Amino acid sequence: MNEKPSFRSGFVAILGAPNVGKSTIMNHFVGEKVSIVSNRPQTTRTKLLGVATREDVQIVFVDTPGLHRPRTKLGEYMMQAARDAQEGVDAVLFVTDAQRVSPPELMQEALKMNCPRFLAVNKTDLVTPEALMPQLANLSGLGFDEIVSVSARTGENMDVLWRLMAGAMPEGQKYFPDDMITDQPEQFLVAEIVREKALRSLSEEVPHGIGVEMLSMKKLSENLTEIHANVYCEKESHKSIIIGKHGSMLKKIGSEARADIERLLGTKVMLQLWVKVREDWRNRSGDLKTLGYVREE
Ligand SMILES: Nc1nc2c(ncn2[C@@H]2O[C@H](COP(=O)(O)OP(=O)(O)OP(=O)(O)O)[C@@H](O)[C@H]2O)c(=O)[nH]1
Ligand SMILES: [Mg+2]
């Protein structure tokens, strides 16, 4: 009698400081960009799922906002999202940056969890092995079940990390069908793409105050989608920066976003962006709700 090979499935929460590469790691495993990535801290603002399905295992990653001390209502929402993500998962992956390892206190966020606990020391492409070795030795006594040094950028050792996590998943059925890679609706992904392009193009203090509100998304024909969205910022001076000289910055953000959205939707896209000043929106419950930063019950 042939036994059917067992299938494993489970949830893995990804936790860590801002900007360490949590979303990049999740996207690598999912094989698509489901979570936006930028070199600005606090890029991810909500908890979101990325589903990676292989022949013998399905891992559902829960990407989270970077752990930080909140200074706005949005920040409080973000930290709540990171806490909510810890509920009911089968394993936790704490991510740290090989160039600047997080303090042990922050790692407690993962170590206190009652499940297999993995530590990924990411961005090894930016450090020498000589610098990495002593770091790894220091981390070995902290209580993680496995420590893996990886580079989400080059892919180095990512297969090792995958195998360790896959082995820790319980036997079970798929939670999601093979072609489903995230729990987020298209509208959210589109808004996030616009925000990503804005984060990547803008410097200084502007990015933190960016929010994108989808106004409408209409399929005009089989091959054309029309999208209208508001880009929020917190000051008139920020608005001028976002629009740029003769509208050049907004045009750049719009055309970069359009290219990605066209790939996502598989149609041509007409993208209209309006820049709106909403003073202190990150502390206003109404604005947070409009932008989707509300806790699901
Ligand atoms: N060189 C290098 N850069 C990386 C690597 N992984 C991620 N990055 C870069 O690090 C920056 C932050 O990556 P994210 O994935 O947005 O980091 P995050 O931890 O999700 O950040 P938050 O959402 O802000 O908490 C981006 O510019 C990435 O391209 C890596 O392995 N090597
Ligand atoms: Mg992120």
mmCIF file of C-alpha atoms and ligand atoms in Angstrom:
data_model
loop_
_atom_site.group_PDB
_atom_site.id
_atom_site.type_symbol
_atom_site.label_atom_id
_atom_site.label_comp_id
_atom_site.label_asym_id
_atom_site.label_seq_id
_atom_site.Cartn_x
_atom_site.Cartn_y
_atom_site.Cartn_z
ATOM 1 C CA MET A 1 0.000 0.000 0.000
ATOM 2 C CA ASN A 2 1.394 3.362 -1.000
ATOM 3 C CA GLU A 3 1.080 6.077 1.599
ATOM 4 C CA LYS A 4 0.142 9.476 0.206
ATOM 5 C CA PRO A 5 3.029 11.867 0.901
ATOM 6 C CA SER A 6 2.058 14.251 3.661
ATOM 7 C CA PHE A 7 1.379 17.916 2.997
ATOM 8 C CA ARG A 8 2.368 20.609 5.440
ATOM 9 C CA SER A 9 0.838 24.028 5.875
ATOM 10 C CA GLY A 10 0.996 26.848 8.350
ATOM 11 C CA PHE A 11 1.340 30.526 9.163
ATOM 12 C CA VAL A 12 4.632 32.312 9.817
ATOM 13 C CA ALA A 13 4.661 35.823 11.303
ATOM 14 C CA ILE A 14 7.564 37.995 10.154
ATOM 15 C CA LEU A 15 8.692 40.439 12.828
ATOM 16 C CA GLY A 16 11.585 42.855 13.223
ATOM 17 C CA ALA A 17 12.740 46.457 13.251
ATOM 18 C CA PRO A 18 11.812 48.768 10.345
ATOM 19 C CA ASN A 19 13.797 48.520 7.107
ATOM 20 C CA VAL A 20 15.521 45.193 7.822
ATOM 21 C CA GLY A 21 14.006 43.465 4.775
ATOM 22 C CA LYS A 22 10.916 41.682 6.143
ATOM 23 C CA SER A 23 8.774 42.447 3.103
ATOM 24 C CA THR A 24 11.615 41.633 0.702
ATOM 25 C CA ILE A 25 11.990 38.203 2.310
ATOM 26 C CA MET A 26 8.273 37.518 2.068
ATOM 27 C CA ASN A 27 8.143 38.617 -1.573
ATOM 28 C CA HIS A 28 11.102 36.382 -2.365
ATOM 29 C CA PHE A 29 9.296 33.303 -1.080
ATOM 30 C CA VAL A 30 5.949 34.239 -2.631
ATOM 31 C CA GLY A 31 7.684 34.949 -5.942
ATOM 32 C CA GLU A 32 5.746 38.187 -6.507
ATOM 33 C CA LYS A 33 5.790 41.615 -4.948
ATOM 34 C CA VAL A 34 2.782 41.418 -2.667
ATOM 35 C CA SER A 35 4.235 43.805 -0.089
ATOM 36 C CA ILE A 36 5.819 47.094 -1.089
ATOM 37 C CA VAL A 37 9.506 47.703 -0.408
ATOM 38 C CA SER A 38 11.522 50.882 -0.006
ATOM 39 C CA ASN A 39 14.647 52.065 1.743
ATOM 40 C CA ARG A 40 12.497 54.198 4.079
ATOM 41 C CA PRO A 41 11.740 52.821 7.511
ATOM 42 C CA GLN A 42 8.062 52.113 8.202
ATOM 43 C CA THR A 43 7.186 51.251 4.635
ATOM 44 C CA THR A 44 4.770 48.480 5.621
ATOM 45 C CA ARG A 45 1.824 49.864 7.573
ATOM 46 C CA THR A 46 -0.551 46.939 7.843
ATOM 47 C CA LYS A 47 -0.487 43.249 8.473
ATOM 48 C CA LEU A 48 -0.767 41.413 5.161
ATOM 49 C CA LEU A 49 -0.517 37.858 3.975
ATOM 50 C CA GLY A 50 1.805 36.430 1.351
ATOM 51 C CA VAL A 51 1.103 32.852 0.341
ATOM 52 C CA ALA A 52 3.937 30.620 -0.896
ATOM 53 C CA THR A 53 2.789 27.252 -2.204
ATOM 54 C CA ARG A 54 5.165 24.443 -3.187
ATOM 55 C CA GLU A 55 4.565 20.815 -4.036
ATOM 56 C CA ASP A 56 4.670 19.588 -0.458
ATOM 57 C CA VAL A 57 4.059 22.662 1.677
ATOM 58 C CA GLN A 58 2.176 25.935 1.846
ATOM 59 C CA ILE A 59 3.556 28.689 4.041
ATOM 60 C CA VAL A 60 1.334 31.682 4.688
ATOM 61 C CA PHE A 61 3.553 34.585 5.702
ATOM 62 C CA VAL A 62 2.188 37.437 7.772
ATOM 63 C CA ASP A 63 4.186 40.570 6.954
ATOM 64 C CA THR A 64 4.076 43.260 9.609
ATOM 65 C CA PRO A 65 5.063 46.894 10.154
ATOM 66 C CA GLY A 66 8.545 47.297 11.652
ATOM 67 C CA LEU A 67 8.630 47.351 15.454
ATOM 68 C CA HIS A 68 9.098 50.901 16.681
ATOM 69 C CA ARG A 69 7.878 53.259 19.357
ATOM 70 C CA PRO A 70 4.757 54.879 17.905
ATOM 71 C CA ARG A 71 4.473 58.649 17.818
ATOM 72 C CA THR A 72 1.183 58.954 15.952
ATOM 73 C CA LYS A 73 -2.174 57.198 15.897
ATOM 74 C CA LEU A 74 -1.054 55.579 12.654
ATOM 75 C CA GLY A 75 2.038 54.297 14.495
ATOM 76 C CA GLU A 76 -0.179 52.851 17.219
ATOM 77 C CA TYR A 77 -2.298 51.147 14.578
ATOM 78 C CA MET A 78 0.880 49.733 13.005
ATOM 79 C CA MET A 79 2.152 48.315 16.278
ATOM 80 C CA GLN A 80 -1.238 46.792 17.007
ATOM 81 C CA ALA A 81 -1.063 45.140 13.584
ATOM 82 C CA ALA A 82 2.350 43.670 14.465
ATOM 83 C CA ARG A 83 0.908 42.324 17.721
ATOM 84 C CA ASP A 84 -2.206 40.924 16.037
ATOM 85 C CA ALA A 85 0.025 39.071 13.575
ATOM 86 C CA GLN A 86 1.479 37.022 16.407
ATOM 87 C CA GLU A 87 -1.875 35.390 17.156
ATOM 88 C CA GLY A 88 -2.301 31.782 16.165
ATOM 89 C CA VAL A 89 0.772 31.413 13.931
ATOM 90 C CA ASP A 90 2.753 28.169 13.656
ATOM 91 C CA ALA A 91 6.179 29.837 13.667
ATOM 92 C CA VAL A 92 7.792 33.243 13.876
ATOM 93 C CA LEU A 93 10.590 34.625 11.737
ATOM 94 C CA PHE A 94 12.438 37.504 13.341
ATOM 95 C CA VAL A 95 14.482 39.461 10.824
ATOM 96 C CA THR A 96 17.510 41.559 11.640
ATOM 97 C CA ASP A 97 20.017 43.490 9.535
ATOM 98 C CA ALA A 98 23.517 41.978 9.432
ATOM 99 C CA GLN A 99 25.015 45.466 9.429
ATOM 100 C CA ARG A 100 23.281 46.472 12.619
ATOM 101 C CA VAL A 101 21.834 43.622 14.663
ATOM 102 C CA SER A 102 18.709 44.499 16.669
ATOM 103 C CA PRO A 103 19.030 44.647 20.457
ATOM 104 C CA PRO A 104 17.968 41.495 22.369
ATOM 105 C CA GLU A 105 15.042 43.410 23.924
ATOM 106 C CA LEU A 106 13.443 43.750 20.503
ATOM 107 C CA MET A 107 14.019 40.076 19.791
ATOM 108 C CA GLN A 108 11.994 39.243 22.894
ATOM 109 C CA GLU A 109 8.961 40.122 20.804
ATOM 110 C CA ALA A 110 9.597 36.862 18.929
ATOM 111 C CA LEU A 111 11.301 34.875 21.689
ATOM 112 C CA LYS A 112 8.316 35.168 24.010
ATOM 113 C CA MET A 113 6.135 33.387 21.459
ATOM 114 C CA ASN A 114 5.232 29.800 22.084
ATOM 115 C CA CYS A 115 6.119 28.279 18.689
ATOM 116 C CA PRO A 116 9.241 27.536 16.622
ATOM 117 C CA ARG A 117 11.292 30.739 16.457
ATOM 118 C CA PHE A 118 13.609 31.521 13.570
ATOM 119 C CA LEU A 119 16.113 34.315 13.253
ATOM 120 C CA ALA A 120 17.126 35.576 9.810
ATOM 121 C CA VAL A 121 20.201 37.772 9.721
ATOM 122 C CA ASN A 122 19.543 39.524 6.426
ATOM 123 C CA LYS A 123 21.565 41.668 3.998
ATOM 124 C CA THR A 124 24.676 39.490 4.292
ATOM 125 C CA ASP A 125 25.660 40.815 0.868
ATOM 126 C CA LEU A 126 26.544 44.067 2.634
ATOM 127 C CA VAL A 127 28.937 42.620 5.231
ATOM 128 C CA THR A 128 32.156 40.615 5.132
ATOM 129 C CA PRO A 129 32.226 37.077 6.546
ATOM 130 C CA GLU A 130 34.737 38.352 9.108
ATOM 131 C CA ALA A 131 32.241 40.883 10.385
ATOM 132 C CA LEU A 132 29.362 38.416 10.283
ATOM 133 C CA MET A 133 30.921 35.528 12.201
ATOM 134 C CA PRO A 134 31.231 37.174 15.638
ATOM 135 C CA GLN A 135 27.700 38.577 15.278
ATOM 136 C CA LEU A 136 26.329 35.095 14.697
ATOM 137 C CA ALA A 137 28.268 33.747 17.675
ATOM 138 C CA ASN A 138 26.707 36.439 19.894
ATOM 139 C CA LEU A 139 23.225 35.555 18.722
ATOM 140 C CA SER A 140 23.495 31.851 19.329
ATOM 141 C CA GLY A 141 22.642 31.933 23.037
ATOM 142 C CA LEU A 142 19.450 33.933 22.791
ATOM 143 C CA GLY A 143 16.955 31.115 22.417
ATOM 144 C CA PHE A 144 16.102 30.994 18.729
ATOM 145 C CA ASP A 145 15.529 27.497 17.360
ATOM 146 C CA GLU A 146 17.467 28.281 14.184
ATOM 147 C CA ILE A 147 19.612 31.176 13.039
ATOM 148 C CA VAL A 148 20.219 31.612 9.325
ATOM 149 C CA SER A 149 22.214 34.339 7.642
ATOM 150 C CA VAL A 150 20.620 35.281 4.331
ATOM 151 C CA SER A 151 20.485 37.851 1.617
ATOM 152 C CA ALA A 152 16.986 38.425 0.313
ATOM 153 C CA ARG A 153 18.560 40.500 -2.440
ATOM 154 C CA THR A 154 20.912 37.874 -3.855
ATOM 155 C CA GLY A 155 18.885 34.885 -2.629
ATOM 156 C CA GLU A 156 21.854 33.512 -0.718
ATOM 157 C CA ASN A 157 20.832 30.864 1.840
ATOM 158 C CA MET A 158 17.151 31.622 1.326
ATOM 159 C CA ASP A 159 16.550 27.982 0.390
ATOM 160 C CA VAL A 160 18.054 26.895 3.705
ATOM 161 C CA LEU A 161 15.719 29.233 5.570
ATOM 162 C CA TRP A 162 12.770 27.950 3.544
ATOM 163 C CA ARG A 163 13.533 24.303 4.296
ATOM 164 C CA LEU A 164 13.855 24.939 8.019
ATOM 165 C CA MET A 165 10.546 26.779 8.157
ATOM 166 C CA ALA A 166 8.807 24.242 5.925
ATOM 167 C CA GLY A 167 9.966 21.461 8.235
ATOM 168 C CA ALA A 168 8.404 23.257 11.189
ATOM 169 C CA MET A 169 4.956 23.485 9.593
ATOM 170 C CA PRO A 170 2.352 21.034 10.878
ATOM 171 C CA GLU A 171 0.783 18.461 8.591
ATOM 172 C CA GLY A 172 -2.347 19.878 7.083
ATOM 173 C CA GLN A 173 -4.234 21.028 4.008
ATOM 174 C CA LYS A 174 -3.759 24.172 1.958
ATOM 175 C CA TYR A 175 -5.293 27.272 3.486
ATOM 176 C CA PHE A 176 -5.451 29.011 0.108
ATOM 177 C CA PRO A 177 -5.735 27.877 -3.515
ATOM 178 C CA ASP A 178 -2.473 27.659 -5.502
ATOM 179 C CA ASP A 179 -3.037 30.849 -7.461
ATOM 180 C CA MET A 180 -3.792 33.007 -4.435
ATOM 181 C CA ILE A 181 -0.773 34.951 -3.269
ATOM 182 C CA THR A 182 -2.256 37.487 -0.864
ATOM 183 C CA ASP A 183 -5.364 38.259 1.149
ATOM 184 C CA GLN A 184 -5.414 41.864 -0.023
ATOM 185 C CA PRO A 185 -7.857 43.129 -2.651
ATOM 186 C CA GLU A 186 -6.595 44.646 -5.916
ATOM 187 C CA GLN A 187 -7.566 48.152 -4.798
ATOM 188 C CA PHE A 188 -5.219 47.904 -1.815
ATOM 189 C CA LEU A 189 -2.345 46.600 -3.939
ATOM 190 C CA VAL A 190 -2.830 49.444 -6.415
ATOM 191 C CA ALA A 191 -2.827 52.086 -3.669
ATOM 192 C CA GLU A 192 0.303 50.521 -2.194
ATOM 193 C CA ILE A 193 2.104 50.597 -5.532
ATOM 194 C CA VAL A 194 1.443 54.340 -5.768
ATOM 195 C CA ARG A 195 2.690 54.804 -2.204
ATOM 196 C CA GLU A 196 5.817 52.767 -2.951
ATOM 197 C CA LYS A 197 6.719 54.918 -5.926
ATOM 198 C CA ALA A 198 6.135 58.058 -3.855
ATOM 199 C CA LEU A 199 8.315 56.730 -1.017
ATOM 200 C CA ARG A 200 11.080 55.858 -3.431
ATOM 201 C CA SER A 201 11.083 59.208 -5.183
ATOM 202 C CA LEU A 202 10.690 61.544 -2.233
ATOM 203 C CA SER A 203 13.326 62.378 0.310
ATOM 204 C CA GLU A 204 13.556 63.882 3.748
ATOM 205 C CA GLU A 205 10.492 64.070 5.918
ATOM 206 C CA VAL A 206 7.835 63.855 3.213
ATOM 207 C CA PRO A 207 7.489 60.038 2.888
ATOM 208 C CA HIS A 208 6.198 59.361 6.383
ATOM 209 C CA GLY A 209 3.228 61.607 5.793
ATOM 210 C CA ILE A 210 2.175 60.009 2.514
ATOM 211 C CA GLY A 211 -1.123 58.194 2.269
ATOM 212 C CA VAL A 212 -2.970 56.994 -0.808
ATOM 213 C CA GLU A 213 -6.746 56.949 -1.047
ATOM 214 C CA MET A 214 -8.290 55.066 -3.941
ATOM 215 C CA LEU A 215 -11.202 57.032 -5.359
ATOM 216 C CA SER A 216 -12.224 54.768 -8.198
ATOM 217 C CA MET A 217 -11.047 51.915 -10.360
ATOM 218 C CA LYS A 218 -13.118 51.290 -13.476
ATOM 219 C CA LYS A 219 -12.553 48.841 -16.280
ATOM 220 C CA LEU A 220 -13.346 50.906 -19.367
ATOM 221 C CA SER A 221 -12.768 48.012 -21.733
ATOM 222 C CA GLU A 222 -11.183 44.580 -21.851
ATOM 223 C CA ASN A 223 -7.764 46.195 -22.056
ATOM 224 C CA LEU A 224 -8.114 49.512 -20.232
ATOM 225 C CA THR A 225 -8.580 50.404 -16.554
ATOM 226 C CA GLU A 226 -9.097 53.933 -15.284
ATOM 227 C CA ILE A 227 -7.875 54.670 -11.774
ATOM 228 C CA HIS A 228 -8.299 57.810 -9.705
ATOM 229 C CA ALA A 229 -6.493 58.247 -6.402
ATOM 230 C CA ASN A 230 -5.646 60.940 -3.886
ATOM 231 C CA VAL A 231 -2.127 61.254 -2.534
ATOM 232 C CA TYR A 232 -2.271 62.714 0.964
ATOM 233 C CA CYS A 233 0.520 64.702 2.527
ATOM 234 C CA GLU A 234 0.704 66.782 5.670
ATOM 235 C CA LYS A 235 1.896 70.218 4.555
ATOM 236 C CA GLU A 236 1.564 72.675 1.655
ATOM 237 C CA SER A 237 5.352 72.580 1.291
ATOM 238 C CA HIS A 238 5.204 68.793 0.932
ATOM 239 C CA LYS A 239 2.509 69.141 -1.692
ATOM 240 C CA SER A 240 4.787 71.289 -3.846
ATOM 241 C CA ILE A 241 7.600 68.758 -3.480
ATOM 242 C CA ILE A 242 5.324 65.882 -4.493
ATOM 243 C CA ILE A 243 4.028 67.776 -7.520
ATOM 244 C CA GLY A 244 7.503 68.994 -8.436
ATOM 245 C CA LYS A 245 8.598 71.519 -11.012
ATOM 246 C CA HIS A 246 5.913 71.741 -13.698
ATOM 247 C CA GLY A 247 4.409 68.578 -12.258
ATOM 248 C CA SER A 248 7.527 66.540 -13.001
ATOM 249 C CA MET A 249 7.675 64.626 -9.699
ATOM 250 C CA LEU A 250 4.021 63.604 -9.759
ATOM 251 C CA LYS A 251 4.464 62.546 -13.358
ATOM 252 C CA LYS A 252 7.435 60.374 -12.426
ATOM 253 C CA ILE A 253 5.553 58.762 -9.520
ATOM 254 C CA GLY A 254 2.510 58.244 -11.747
ATOM 255 C CA SER A 255 4.346 56.667 -14.644
ATOM 256 C CA GLU A 256 6.392 54.337 -12.431
ATOM 257 C CA ALA A 257 3.226 53.292 -10.615
ATOM 258 C CA ARG A 258 1.346 52.820 -13.871
ATOM 259 C CA ALA A 259 3.928 50.364 -15.182
ATOM 260 C CA ASP A 260 3.597 48.161 -12.089
ATOM 261 C CA ILE A 261 -0.196 48.448 -11.971
ATOM 262 C CA GLU A 262 -0.437 47.430 -15.629
ATOM 263 C CA ARG A 263 1.569 44.328 -14.814
ATOM 264 C CA LEU A 264 -0.654 43.575 -11.829
ATOM 265 C CA LEU A 265 -3.970 44.060 -13.622
ATOM 266 C CA GLY A 266 -2.902 42.813 -17.037
ATOM 267 C CA THR A 267 -4.517 45.800 -18.781
ATOM 268 C CA LYS A 268 -3.429 49.252 -19.880
ATOM 269 C CA VAL A 269 -3.990 51.795 -17.138
ATOM 270 C CA MET A 270 -5.000 55.446 -17.070
ATOM 271 C CA LEU A 271 -3.855 56.744 -13.701
ATOM 272 C CA GLN A 272 -4.993 60.104 -12.331
ATOM 273 C CA LEU A 273 -3.401 61.300 -9.106
ATOM 274 C CA TRP A 274 -4.406 64.309 -7.032
ATOM 275 C CA VAL A 275 -2.278 65.634 -4.195
ATOM 276 C CA LYS A 276 -4.198 66.709 -1.084
ATOM 277 C CA VAL A 277 -2.972 68.332 2.089
ATOM 278 C CA ARG A 278 -4.474 66.802 5.230
ATOM 279 C CA GLU A 279 -2.728 68.292 8.178
ATOM 280 C CA ASP A 280 -1.779 65.764 10.819
ATOM 281 C CA TRP A 281 -3.856 63.019 9.165
ATOM 282 C CA ARG A 282 -1.783 60.379 10.916
ATOM 283 C CA ASN A 283 -3.435 61.433 14.151
ATOM 284 C CA ARG A 284 -6.995 61.719 12.861
ATOM 285 C CA SER A 285 -9.236 58.690 13.234
ATOM 286 C CA GLY A 286 -11.448 59.744 10.315
ATOM 287 C CA ASP A 287 -8.526 60.010 7.891
ATOM 288 C CA LEU A 288 -7.013 56.755 9.120
ATOM 289 C CA LYS A 289 -10.320 55.060 8.415
ATOM 290 C CA THR A 290 -10.553 56.564 4.931
ATOM 291 C CA LEU A 291 -7.112 55.189 4.134
ATOM 292 C CA GLY A 292 -7.986 51.732 5.432
ATOM 293 C CA TYR A 293 -5.910 51.862 8.602
ATOM 294 C CA VAL A 294 -8.616 50.365 10.765
ATOM 295 C CA ARG A 295 -8.454 47.178 12.706
ATOM 296 C CA GLU A 296 -10.548 44.355 11.379
ATOM 297 C CA GLU A 297 -12.702 42.809 14.125
HETATM 298 N N1 LIG B 1 21.544 44.898 0.121
HETATM 299 C C1 LIG B 1 20.399 44.352 0.529
HETATM 300 N N2 LIG B 1 19.310 45.111 0.650
HETATM 301 C C2 LIG B 1 18.173 44.525 1.066
HETATM 302 C C3 LIG B 1 18.099 43.135 1.365
HETATM 303 N N3 LIG B 1 16.848 42.861 1.773
HETATM 304 C C4 LIG B 1 16.165 44.024 1.692
HETATM 305 N N4 LIG B 1 16.955 45.037 1.285
HETATM 306 C C5 LIG B 1 16.616 46.448 1.091
HETATM 307 O O1 LIG B 1 16.310 47.005 2.355
HETATM 308 C C6 LIG B 1 15.304 48.005 2.243
HETATM 309 C C7 LIG B 1 14.143 47.686 3.182
HETATM 310 O O2 LIG B 1 13.496 46.516 2.712
HETATM 311 P P1 LIG B 1 11.998 46.195 3.149
HETATM 312 O O3 LIG B 1 11.695 44.817 2.679
HETATM 313 O O4 LIG B 1 11.082 47.289 2.736
HETATM 314 O O5 LIG B 1 12.155 46.194 4.729
HETATM 315 P P2 LIG B 1 11.032 45.991 5.850
HETATM 316 O O6 LIG B 1 11.689 45.298 6.989
HETATM 317 O O7 LIG B 1 9.832 45.352 5.268
HETATM 318 O O8 LIG B 1 10.740 47.506 6.256
HETATM 319 P P3 LIG B 1 9.411 48.129 6.949
HETATM 320 O O9 LIG B 1 8.234 47.712 6.147
HETATM 321 O O10 LIG B 1 9.676 49.600 6.865
HETATM 322 O O11 LIG B 1 9.399 47.633 8.359
HETATM 323 C C8 LIG B 1 14.910 48.031 0.773
HETATM 324 O O12 LIG B 1 15.630 49.075 0.142
HETATM 325 C C9 LIG B 1 15.349 46.666 0.268
HETATM 326 O O13 LIG B 1 15.644 46.652 -1.122
HETATM 327 C C10 LIG B 1 19.304 42.349 1.232
HETATM 328 O O14 LIG B 1 19.361 41.148 1.479
HETATM 329 N N5 LIG B 1 20.416 43.024 0.802
HETATM 330 MG MG MG B 2 7.917 46.041 5.075
#
